[in-house]
Coordinates of C-alpha atoms in Angstrom, one line a residue:
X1 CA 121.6 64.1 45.3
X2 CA 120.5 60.3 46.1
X3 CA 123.5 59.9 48.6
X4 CA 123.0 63.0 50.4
X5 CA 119.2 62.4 50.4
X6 CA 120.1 58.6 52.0
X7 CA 122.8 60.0 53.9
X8 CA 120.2 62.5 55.8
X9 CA 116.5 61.7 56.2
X10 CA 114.5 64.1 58.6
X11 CA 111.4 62.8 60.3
X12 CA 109.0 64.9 57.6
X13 CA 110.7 62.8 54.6
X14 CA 110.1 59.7 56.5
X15 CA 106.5 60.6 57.1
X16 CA 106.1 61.7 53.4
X17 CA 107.7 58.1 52.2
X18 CA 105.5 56.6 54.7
X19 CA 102.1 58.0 53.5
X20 CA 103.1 57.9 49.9
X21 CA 104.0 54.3 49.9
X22 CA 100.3 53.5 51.9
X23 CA 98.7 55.8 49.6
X24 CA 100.5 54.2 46.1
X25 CA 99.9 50.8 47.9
X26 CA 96.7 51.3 48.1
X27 CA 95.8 52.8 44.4
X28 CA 97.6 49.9 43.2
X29 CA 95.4 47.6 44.5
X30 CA 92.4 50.1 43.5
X31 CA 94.1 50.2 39.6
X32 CA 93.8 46.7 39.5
X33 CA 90.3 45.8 40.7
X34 CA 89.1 48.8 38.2
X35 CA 90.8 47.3 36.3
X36 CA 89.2 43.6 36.2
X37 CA 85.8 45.0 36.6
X38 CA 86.4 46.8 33.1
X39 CA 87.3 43.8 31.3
X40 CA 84.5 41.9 32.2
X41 CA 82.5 44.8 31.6
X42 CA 83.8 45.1 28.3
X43 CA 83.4 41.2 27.9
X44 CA 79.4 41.6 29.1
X45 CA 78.7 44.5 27.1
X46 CA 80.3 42.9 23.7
X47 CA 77.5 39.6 24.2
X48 CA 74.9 42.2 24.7
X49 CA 75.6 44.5 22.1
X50 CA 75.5 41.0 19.5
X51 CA 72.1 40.5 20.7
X52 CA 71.1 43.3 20.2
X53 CA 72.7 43.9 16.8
X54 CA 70.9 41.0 15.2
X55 CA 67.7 41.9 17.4
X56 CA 67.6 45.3 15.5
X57 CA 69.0 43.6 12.7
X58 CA 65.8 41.0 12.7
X59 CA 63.3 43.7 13.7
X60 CA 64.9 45.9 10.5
X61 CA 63.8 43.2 7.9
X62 CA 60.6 43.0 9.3
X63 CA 59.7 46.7 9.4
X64 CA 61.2 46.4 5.6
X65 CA 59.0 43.7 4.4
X66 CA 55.4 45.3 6.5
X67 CA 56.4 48.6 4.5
X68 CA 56.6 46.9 1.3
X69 CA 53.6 45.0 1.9
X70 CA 51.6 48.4 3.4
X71 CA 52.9 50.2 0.0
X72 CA 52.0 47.7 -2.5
X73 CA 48.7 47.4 -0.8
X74 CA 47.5 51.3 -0.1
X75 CA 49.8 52.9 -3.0
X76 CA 49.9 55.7 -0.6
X77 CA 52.6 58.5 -0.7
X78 CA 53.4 57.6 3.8
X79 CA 53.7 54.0 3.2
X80 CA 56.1 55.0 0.1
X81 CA 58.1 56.8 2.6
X82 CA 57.9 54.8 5.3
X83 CA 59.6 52.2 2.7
X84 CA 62.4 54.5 1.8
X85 CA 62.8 55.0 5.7
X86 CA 63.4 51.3 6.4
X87 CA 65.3 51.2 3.3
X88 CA 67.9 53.2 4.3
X89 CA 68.2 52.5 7.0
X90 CA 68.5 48.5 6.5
X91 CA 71.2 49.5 3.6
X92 CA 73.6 51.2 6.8
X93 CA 73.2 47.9 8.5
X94 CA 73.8 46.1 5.7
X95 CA 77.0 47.8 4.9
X96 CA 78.7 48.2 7.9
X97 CA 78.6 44.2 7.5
X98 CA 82.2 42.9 6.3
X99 CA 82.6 41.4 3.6
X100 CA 85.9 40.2 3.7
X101 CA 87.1 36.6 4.0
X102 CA 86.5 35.1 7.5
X103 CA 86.8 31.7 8.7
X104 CA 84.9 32.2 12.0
X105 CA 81.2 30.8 11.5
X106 CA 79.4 33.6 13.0
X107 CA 81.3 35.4 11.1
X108 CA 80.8 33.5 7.8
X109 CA 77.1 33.5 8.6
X110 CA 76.6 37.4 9.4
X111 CA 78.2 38.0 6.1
X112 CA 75.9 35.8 4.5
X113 CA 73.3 37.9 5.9
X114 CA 75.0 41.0 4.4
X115 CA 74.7 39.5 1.2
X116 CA 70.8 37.8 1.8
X117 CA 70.4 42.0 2.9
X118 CA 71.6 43.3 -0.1
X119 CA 69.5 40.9 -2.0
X120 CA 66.2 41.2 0.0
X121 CA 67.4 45.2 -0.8
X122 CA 67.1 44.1 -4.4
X123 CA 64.0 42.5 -4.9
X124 CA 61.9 44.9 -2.7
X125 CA 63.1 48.0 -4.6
X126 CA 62.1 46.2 -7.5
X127 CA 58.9 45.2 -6.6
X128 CA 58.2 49.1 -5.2
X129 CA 59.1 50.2 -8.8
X130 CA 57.1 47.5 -10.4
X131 CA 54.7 48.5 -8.7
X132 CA 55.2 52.7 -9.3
X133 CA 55.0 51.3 -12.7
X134 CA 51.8 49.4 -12.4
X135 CA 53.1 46.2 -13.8
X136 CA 51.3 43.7 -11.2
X137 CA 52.6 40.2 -12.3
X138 CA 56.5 41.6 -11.7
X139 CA 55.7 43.3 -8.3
X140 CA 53.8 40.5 -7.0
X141 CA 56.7 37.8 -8.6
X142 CA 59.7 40.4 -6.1
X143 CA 57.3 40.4 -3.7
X144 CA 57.3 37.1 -2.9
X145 CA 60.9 36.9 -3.9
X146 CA 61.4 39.3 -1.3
X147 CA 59.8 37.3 1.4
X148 CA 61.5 34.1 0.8
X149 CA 64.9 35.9 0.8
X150 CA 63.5 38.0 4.2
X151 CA 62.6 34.2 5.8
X152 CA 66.4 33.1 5.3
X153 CA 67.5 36.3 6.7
X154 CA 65.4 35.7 9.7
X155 CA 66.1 32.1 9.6
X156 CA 70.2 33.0 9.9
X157 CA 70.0 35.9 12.3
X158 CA 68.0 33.1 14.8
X159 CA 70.7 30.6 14.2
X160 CA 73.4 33.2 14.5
X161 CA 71.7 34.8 17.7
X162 CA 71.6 30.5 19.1
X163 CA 75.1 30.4 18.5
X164 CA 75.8 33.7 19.6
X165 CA 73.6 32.8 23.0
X166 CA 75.4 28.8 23.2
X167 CA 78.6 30.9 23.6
X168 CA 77.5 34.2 25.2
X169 CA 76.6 31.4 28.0
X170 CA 79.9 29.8 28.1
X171 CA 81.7 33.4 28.0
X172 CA 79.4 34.2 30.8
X173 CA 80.1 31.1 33.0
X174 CA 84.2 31.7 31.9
X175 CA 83.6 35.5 32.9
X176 CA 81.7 34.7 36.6
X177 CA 84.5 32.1 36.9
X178 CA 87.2 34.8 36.5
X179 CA 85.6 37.0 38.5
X180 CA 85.2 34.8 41.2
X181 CA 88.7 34.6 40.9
X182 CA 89.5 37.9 40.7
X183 CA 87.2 39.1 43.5
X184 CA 89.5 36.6 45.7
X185 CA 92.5 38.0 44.4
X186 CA 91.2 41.5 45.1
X187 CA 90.4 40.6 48.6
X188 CA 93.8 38.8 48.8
X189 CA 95.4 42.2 47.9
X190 CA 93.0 44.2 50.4
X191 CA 94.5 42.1 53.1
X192 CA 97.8 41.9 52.0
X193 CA 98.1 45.8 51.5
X194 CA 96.6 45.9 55.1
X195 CA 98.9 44.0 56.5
X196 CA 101.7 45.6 54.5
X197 CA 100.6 48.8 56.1
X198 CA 100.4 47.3 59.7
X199 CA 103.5 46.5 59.5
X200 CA 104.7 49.6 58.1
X201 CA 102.8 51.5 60.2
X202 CA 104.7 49.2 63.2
X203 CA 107.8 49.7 61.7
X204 CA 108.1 53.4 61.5
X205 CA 106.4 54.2 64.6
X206 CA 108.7 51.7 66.2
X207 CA 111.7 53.1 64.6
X208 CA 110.5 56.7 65.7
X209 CA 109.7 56.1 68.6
X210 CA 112.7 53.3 69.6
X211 CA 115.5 56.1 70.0
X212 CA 112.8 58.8 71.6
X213 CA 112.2 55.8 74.6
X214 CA 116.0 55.3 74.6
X215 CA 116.8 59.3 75.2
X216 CA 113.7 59.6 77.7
X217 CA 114.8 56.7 80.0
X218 CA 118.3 58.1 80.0
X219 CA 117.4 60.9 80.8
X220 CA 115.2 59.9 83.8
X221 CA 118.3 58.5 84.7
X222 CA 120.4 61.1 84.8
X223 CA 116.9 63.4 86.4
X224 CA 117.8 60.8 89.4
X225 CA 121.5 61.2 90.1
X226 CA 122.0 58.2 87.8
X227 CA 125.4 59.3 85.3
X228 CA 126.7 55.5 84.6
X229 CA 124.8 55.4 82.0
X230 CA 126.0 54.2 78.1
X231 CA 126.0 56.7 75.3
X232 CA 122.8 55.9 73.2
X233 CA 123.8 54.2 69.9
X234 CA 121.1 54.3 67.4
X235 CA 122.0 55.5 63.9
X236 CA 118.8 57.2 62.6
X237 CA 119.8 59.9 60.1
X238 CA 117.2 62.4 61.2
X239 CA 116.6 65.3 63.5
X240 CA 116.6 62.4 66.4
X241 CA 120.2 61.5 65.5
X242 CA 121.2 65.3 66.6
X243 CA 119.3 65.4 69.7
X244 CA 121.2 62.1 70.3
X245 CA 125.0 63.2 69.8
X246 CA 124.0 66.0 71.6
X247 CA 122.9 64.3 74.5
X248 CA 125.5 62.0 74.9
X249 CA 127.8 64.9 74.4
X250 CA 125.8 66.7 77.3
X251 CA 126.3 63.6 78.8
X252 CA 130.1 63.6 78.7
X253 CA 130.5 67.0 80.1
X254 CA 128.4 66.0 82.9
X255 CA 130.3 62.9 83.6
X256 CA 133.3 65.0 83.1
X257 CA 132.1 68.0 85.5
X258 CA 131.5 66.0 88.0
X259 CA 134.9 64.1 88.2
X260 CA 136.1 67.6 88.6
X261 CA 133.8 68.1 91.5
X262 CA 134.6 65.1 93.3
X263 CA 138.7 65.8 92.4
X264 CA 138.3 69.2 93.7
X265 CA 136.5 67.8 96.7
X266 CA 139.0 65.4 97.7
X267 CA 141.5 67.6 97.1
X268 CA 139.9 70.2 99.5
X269 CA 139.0 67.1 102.2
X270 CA 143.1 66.4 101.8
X271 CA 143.9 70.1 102.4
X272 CA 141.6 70.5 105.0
X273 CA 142.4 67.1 106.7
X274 CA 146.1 68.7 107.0
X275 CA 145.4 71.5 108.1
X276 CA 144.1 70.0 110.8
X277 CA 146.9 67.8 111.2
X278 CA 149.2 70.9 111.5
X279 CA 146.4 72.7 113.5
X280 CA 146.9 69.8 116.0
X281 CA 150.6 69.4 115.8
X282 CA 151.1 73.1 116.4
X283 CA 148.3 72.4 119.7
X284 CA 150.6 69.5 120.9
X285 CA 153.8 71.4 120.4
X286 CA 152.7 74.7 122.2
X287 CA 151.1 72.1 124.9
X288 CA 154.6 70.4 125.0
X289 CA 156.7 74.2 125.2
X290 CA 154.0 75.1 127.8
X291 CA 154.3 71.9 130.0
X292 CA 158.5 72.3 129.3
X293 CA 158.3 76.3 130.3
X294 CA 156.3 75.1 133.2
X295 CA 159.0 73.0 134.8
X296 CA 161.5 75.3 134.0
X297 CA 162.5 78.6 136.4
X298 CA 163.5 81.0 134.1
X299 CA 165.6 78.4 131.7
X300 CA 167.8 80.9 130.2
X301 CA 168.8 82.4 133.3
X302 CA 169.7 78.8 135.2
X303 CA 171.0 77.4 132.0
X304 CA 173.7 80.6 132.4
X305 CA 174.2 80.1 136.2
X306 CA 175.1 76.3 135.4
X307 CA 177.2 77.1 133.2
X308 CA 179.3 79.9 135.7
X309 CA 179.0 77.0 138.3
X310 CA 180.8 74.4 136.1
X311 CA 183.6 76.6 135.2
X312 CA 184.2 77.9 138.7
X313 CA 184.4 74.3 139.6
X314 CA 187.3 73.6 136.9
X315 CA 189.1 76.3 138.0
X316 CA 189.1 74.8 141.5
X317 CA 189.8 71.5 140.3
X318 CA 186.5 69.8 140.7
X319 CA 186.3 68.0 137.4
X320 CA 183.4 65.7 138.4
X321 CA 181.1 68.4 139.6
X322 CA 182.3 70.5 136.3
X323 CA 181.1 67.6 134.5
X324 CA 178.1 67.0 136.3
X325 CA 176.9 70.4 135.9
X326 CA 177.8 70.7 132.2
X327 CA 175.4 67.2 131.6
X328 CA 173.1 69.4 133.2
X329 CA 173.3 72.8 131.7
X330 CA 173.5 70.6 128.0
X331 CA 169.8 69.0 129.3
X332 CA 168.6 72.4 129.4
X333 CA 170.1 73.7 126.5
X334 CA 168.6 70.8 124.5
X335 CA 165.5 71.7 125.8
X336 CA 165.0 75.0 124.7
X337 CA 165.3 73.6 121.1
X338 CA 161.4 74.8 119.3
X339 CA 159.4 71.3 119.4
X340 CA 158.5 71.6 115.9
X341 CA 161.6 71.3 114.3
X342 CA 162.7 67.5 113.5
X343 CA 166.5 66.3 115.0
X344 CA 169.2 63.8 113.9
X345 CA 168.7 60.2 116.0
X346 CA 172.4 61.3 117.3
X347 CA 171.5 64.4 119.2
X348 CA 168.1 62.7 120.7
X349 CA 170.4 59.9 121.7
X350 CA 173.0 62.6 123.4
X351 CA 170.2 64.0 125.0
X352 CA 169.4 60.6 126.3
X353 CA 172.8 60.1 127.9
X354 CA 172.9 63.5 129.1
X355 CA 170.0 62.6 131.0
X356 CA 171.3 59.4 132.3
X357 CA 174.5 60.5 133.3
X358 CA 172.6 62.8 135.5
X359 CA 171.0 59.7 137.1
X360 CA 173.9 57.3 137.5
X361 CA 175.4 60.4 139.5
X362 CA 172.7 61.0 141.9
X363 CA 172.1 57.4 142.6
X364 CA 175.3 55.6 141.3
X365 CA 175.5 51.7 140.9
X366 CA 172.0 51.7 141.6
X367 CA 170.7 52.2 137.9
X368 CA 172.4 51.2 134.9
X369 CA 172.1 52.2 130.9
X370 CA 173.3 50.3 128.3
X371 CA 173.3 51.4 124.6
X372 CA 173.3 48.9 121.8
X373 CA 173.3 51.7 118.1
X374 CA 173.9 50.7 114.6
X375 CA 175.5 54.3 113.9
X376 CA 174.1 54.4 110.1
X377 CA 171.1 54.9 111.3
X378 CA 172.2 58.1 113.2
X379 CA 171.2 60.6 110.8
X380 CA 167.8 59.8 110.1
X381 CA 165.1 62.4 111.3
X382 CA 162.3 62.8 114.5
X383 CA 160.4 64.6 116.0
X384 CA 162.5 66.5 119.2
X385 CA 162.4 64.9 122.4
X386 CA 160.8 62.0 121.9
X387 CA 163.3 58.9 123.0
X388 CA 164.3 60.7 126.9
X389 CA 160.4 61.2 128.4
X390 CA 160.2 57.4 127.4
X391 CA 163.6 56.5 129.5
X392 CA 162.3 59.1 131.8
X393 CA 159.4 56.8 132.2
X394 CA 161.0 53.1 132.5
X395 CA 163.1 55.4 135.4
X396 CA 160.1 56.9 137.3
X397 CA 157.4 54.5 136.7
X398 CA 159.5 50.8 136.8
X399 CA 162.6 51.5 138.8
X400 CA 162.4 54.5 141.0
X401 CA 160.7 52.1 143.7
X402 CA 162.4 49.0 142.8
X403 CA 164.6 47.1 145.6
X404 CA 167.0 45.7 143.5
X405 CA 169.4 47.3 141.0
X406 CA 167.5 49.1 137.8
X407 CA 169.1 48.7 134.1
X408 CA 167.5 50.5 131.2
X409 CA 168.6 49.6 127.6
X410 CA 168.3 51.7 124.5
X411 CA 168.6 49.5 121.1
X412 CA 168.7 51.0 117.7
X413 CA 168.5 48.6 114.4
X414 CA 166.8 48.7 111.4
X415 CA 164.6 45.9 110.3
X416 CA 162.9 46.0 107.0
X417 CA 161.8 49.7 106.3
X418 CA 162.0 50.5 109.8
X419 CA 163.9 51.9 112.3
X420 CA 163.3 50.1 115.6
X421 CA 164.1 52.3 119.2
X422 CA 164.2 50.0 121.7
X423 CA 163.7 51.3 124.7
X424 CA 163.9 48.2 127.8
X425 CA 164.0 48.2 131.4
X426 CA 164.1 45.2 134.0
X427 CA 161.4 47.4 136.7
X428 CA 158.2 46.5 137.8
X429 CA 156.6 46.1 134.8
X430 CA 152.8 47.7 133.8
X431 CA 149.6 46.4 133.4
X432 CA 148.0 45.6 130.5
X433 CA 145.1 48.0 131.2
X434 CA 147.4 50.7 132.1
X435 CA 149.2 49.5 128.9
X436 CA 145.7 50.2 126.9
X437 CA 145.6 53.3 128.5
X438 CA 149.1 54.7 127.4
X439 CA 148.4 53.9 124.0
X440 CA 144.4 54.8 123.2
X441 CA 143.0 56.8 126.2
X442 CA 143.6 60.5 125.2
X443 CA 142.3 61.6 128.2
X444 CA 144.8 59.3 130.9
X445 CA 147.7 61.5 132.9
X446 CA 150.9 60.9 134.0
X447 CA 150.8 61.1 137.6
X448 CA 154.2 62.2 138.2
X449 CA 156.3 65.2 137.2
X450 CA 158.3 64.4 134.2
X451 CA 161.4 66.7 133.5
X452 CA 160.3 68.2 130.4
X453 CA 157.0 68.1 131.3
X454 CA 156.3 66.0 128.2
X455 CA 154.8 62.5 128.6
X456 CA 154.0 59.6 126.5
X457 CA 150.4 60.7 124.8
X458 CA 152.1 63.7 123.4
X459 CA 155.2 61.7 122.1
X460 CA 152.8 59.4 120.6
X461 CA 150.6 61.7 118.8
X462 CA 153.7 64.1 117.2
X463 CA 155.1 60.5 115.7
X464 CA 151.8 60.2 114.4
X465 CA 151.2 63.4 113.1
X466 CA 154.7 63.6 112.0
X467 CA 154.8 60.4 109.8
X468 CA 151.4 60.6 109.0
X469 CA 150.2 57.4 110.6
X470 CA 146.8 57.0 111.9
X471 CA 147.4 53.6 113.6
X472 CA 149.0 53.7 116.5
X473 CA 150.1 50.0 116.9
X474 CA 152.3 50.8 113.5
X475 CA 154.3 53.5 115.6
X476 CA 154.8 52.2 118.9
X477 CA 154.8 48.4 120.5
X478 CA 154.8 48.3 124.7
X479 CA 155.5 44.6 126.2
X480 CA 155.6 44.1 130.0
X481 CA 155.5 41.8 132.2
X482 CA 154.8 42.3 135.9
X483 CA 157.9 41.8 137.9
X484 CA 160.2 41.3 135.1
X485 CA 160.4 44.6 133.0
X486 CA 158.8 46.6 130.4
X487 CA 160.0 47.3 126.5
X488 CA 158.7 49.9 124.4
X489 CA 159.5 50.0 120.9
X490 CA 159.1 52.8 118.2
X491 CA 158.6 52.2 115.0
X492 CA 160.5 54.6 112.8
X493 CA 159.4 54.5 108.7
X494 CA 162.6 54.2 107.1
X495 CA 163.1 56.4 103.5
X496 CA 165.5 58.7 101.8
X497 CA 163.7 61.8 102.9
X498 CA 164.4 60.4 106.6
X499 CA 168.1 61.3 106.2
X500 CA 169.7 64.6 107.4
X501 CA 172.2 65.8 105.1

């Protein structure tokens, strides 16, 4: 029952304890100065009641001896009575006076006075009857018996009421002493219990209050948008100790709630960001077909012809033209291929020759190519078209004009974890503006016709899209120099899920 009652201690409990311990302070302090001011009380009232003892005591003997004297001068029936009145009443006093043996003077001399009563008793009962009897000379002889014994009665109770006063006095100044003490003390424990209550009163409205203040400014916290906040960790063992798991468990969920909002949300910004990644591949890839269709008369249909026109030419014996006309009929073949699916490095780089051996037959020694391949890198995958509108362009834009005899080299190596396409030429070379323009100004054109009516902008932007690669200096490098050549290099991540298989 005690540990459970320890264990849990609701807020009324702690209020009851509270107020009992105040109140029990409190009538502990009140017990205690009752209790003082009884025992000096009881000390005052035991001098008083002495004095006046022997004060009755004194004025007893006296109303005695003027009864005696009233009687055995009148004879009458009222002073007779009067007598036995004083009598009797003398005789309680007298016995209720011990008689035992004391050592105490007062003591001593109070019993003495018992005994001088009993005596004084004696002599006046005799001298009443002596003189009921009418025997004068005896009555007069206990008479004055009687009023020598009555004078050393008086005579004790005075020096018993002096001694009685001597040390009433000193009891008095020891009792005013002690209660100057004990008033002190009384107001020492008024203060104390005060302050005991201060602080008591501090310390449970402070411990009440402390976790309250602690939940409230968390919560304004979290009221402002605030959630890194610390659980609250204040063991109270009340009502406020539930409110406080609870709230750190709301706490928790919250926290927890909104991790799976913000997951969600970058999850959906992900999605969303590739869907418009594939939204604007697809755009460049129908731009590309639609550029390609555009520079192509009916494809399919010349694509046939070509090939009718090579074979009539083998059969009469022109092999060059047969061959010359297949390179062709295999560029357009290769460029009906859909844009959007990737191709093996080997069959861009057979479309590249294809291409070039169209050249070097229109214009002969004129133009050169020159291939330098590390074949293990053949089977990687890229985009479709992407290598020839480059060649296309060292051909049209840096040697088509030039004066002396045009070379164009493609490289392929891999350095690090890439795959470097190294397209050079030794033509006129480009500006560095124009340069600028190729690679970051969406809106430049080509100003001539390119073949496939695809030129570098769109190349550029399906590597990007296809590696997912927002820089564009991490996909493509063009150096030039004016009257010495250009070489543009792409950058090709190299991985497993690069390779065809």
């Amino acid at each position: 029952m005690i540990k459970r009652f320890l264990k849990f201690t609701g807020i009324r409990k702690k209020l009851i304890i509270y107020y009992l311990i105040i109140t029990i302070l409190f009538g502990l302090v009140s017990g205690f100065s009752y209790y003082n001011a009884k025992l000096v009380l009881i000390k005052l009232e035991s001098i008083i009641t002495d004095y006046v003892y022997l004060n009755d005591l004194n004025n007893d003997v006296n109303s005695l001896m003027l009864s005696v004297e009233r009687y055995l001068t009148t004879r009458s029936s009222d002073a007779l009575l009067n007598y036995y009145t004083c009598y009797n009443k003398l005789q309680e006093k007298s016995m209720s006076i011990s008689r035992e043996a004391v050592y105490d003077i007062d003591k001593i001399m109070l019993k003495d006075i018992g005994f001088m009563i009993d005596e004084l008793l004696d002599k006046t009962d005799k001298a009443v009857n002596a003189k009921r009897g009418r025997i004068s000379n005896e009555y007069i002889s206990y008479y004055r018996r009687s009023n020598e014994i009555s004078e050393y009665i008086k005579f004790y109770i005075n020096e018993l009421l002096n001694s009685k006063l001597q040390k009433g006095s000193e009891k008095y100044v020891s009792t005013t002493r002690n209660m100057n003490y004990i008033s002190y003390f009384n107001l020492f424990l008024i203060i104390l219990s005060t302050l005991i209550s201060i602080f008591l009163a501090l310390f449970f409205t402070y411990k009440l209050t402390k976790p309250i203040i602690e939940l409230s400014n968390s919560a304004e916290r979290i009221s402002k948008g605030d959630y890194n906040i610390e659980p609250v960790k204040i063991k109270t063992n009340d009502e406020i100790d539930i409110l406080i798991k609870a709230f750190n468990k709301m706490v928790v969920n919250i926290k927890r709630h909104i991790e799976e909002i913000k997951g969600q949300a970058e999850i959906e910004k992900k999605l969303k960001e590739q869907e418009m990644q594939n939204l604007k591949m697809k755009s460049l890839l129908k731009d590309a077909e639609l550029k390609s269709l555009q520079s192509q008369i009916n494809p399919h249909f010349l694509f046939n012809t070509l090939n009718a026109a090579s074979q009539l030419s083998m059969m009469e014996g022109a092999d060059r033209a047969s061959e010359f006309i297949q390179s062709v009929a295999e560029l357009f073949r290769y460029n009906l291929r859909k844009l959007e699916k990737p191709v093996s490095l080997r069959d861009e780089i057979n479309y590249v020759k294809n291409y070039m051996y169209i050249l070097k037959t229109r214009f002969g020694d004129k133009i050169s190519f020159y291939t330098n391949i590390d074949e293990t890198l053949l089977d990687i995958k890229i985009p479709c078209i992407i290598i020839q509108p480059i060649v296309e362009n060292s051909y049209i834009h840096g040697l088509e004009d030039l004066e002396r005899n045009g070379e164009i080299h493609l490289n392929v190596k891999r350095k690090d974890n890439k795959v470097l396409i190294e397209i050079i030429d030794n033509g006129i070379g480009i500006k560095k503006e124009d340069i600028d323009k190729i690679l970051y100004d969406k809106s430049s054109k080509s100003s001539k016709k390119h073949v496939t009516g695809i030129g570098m902008h769109n190349v550029i932007n399906r590597l990007k899209l296809f590696f997912n690669i927002s820089d564009v200096e991490e996909i493509i490098e063009i150096e030039s120099k004016i009257g010495i050549g250009t070489k543009v290099t792409l950058k090709i991540p190299y991985c497993e899920d690069v390779i065809l298989v």
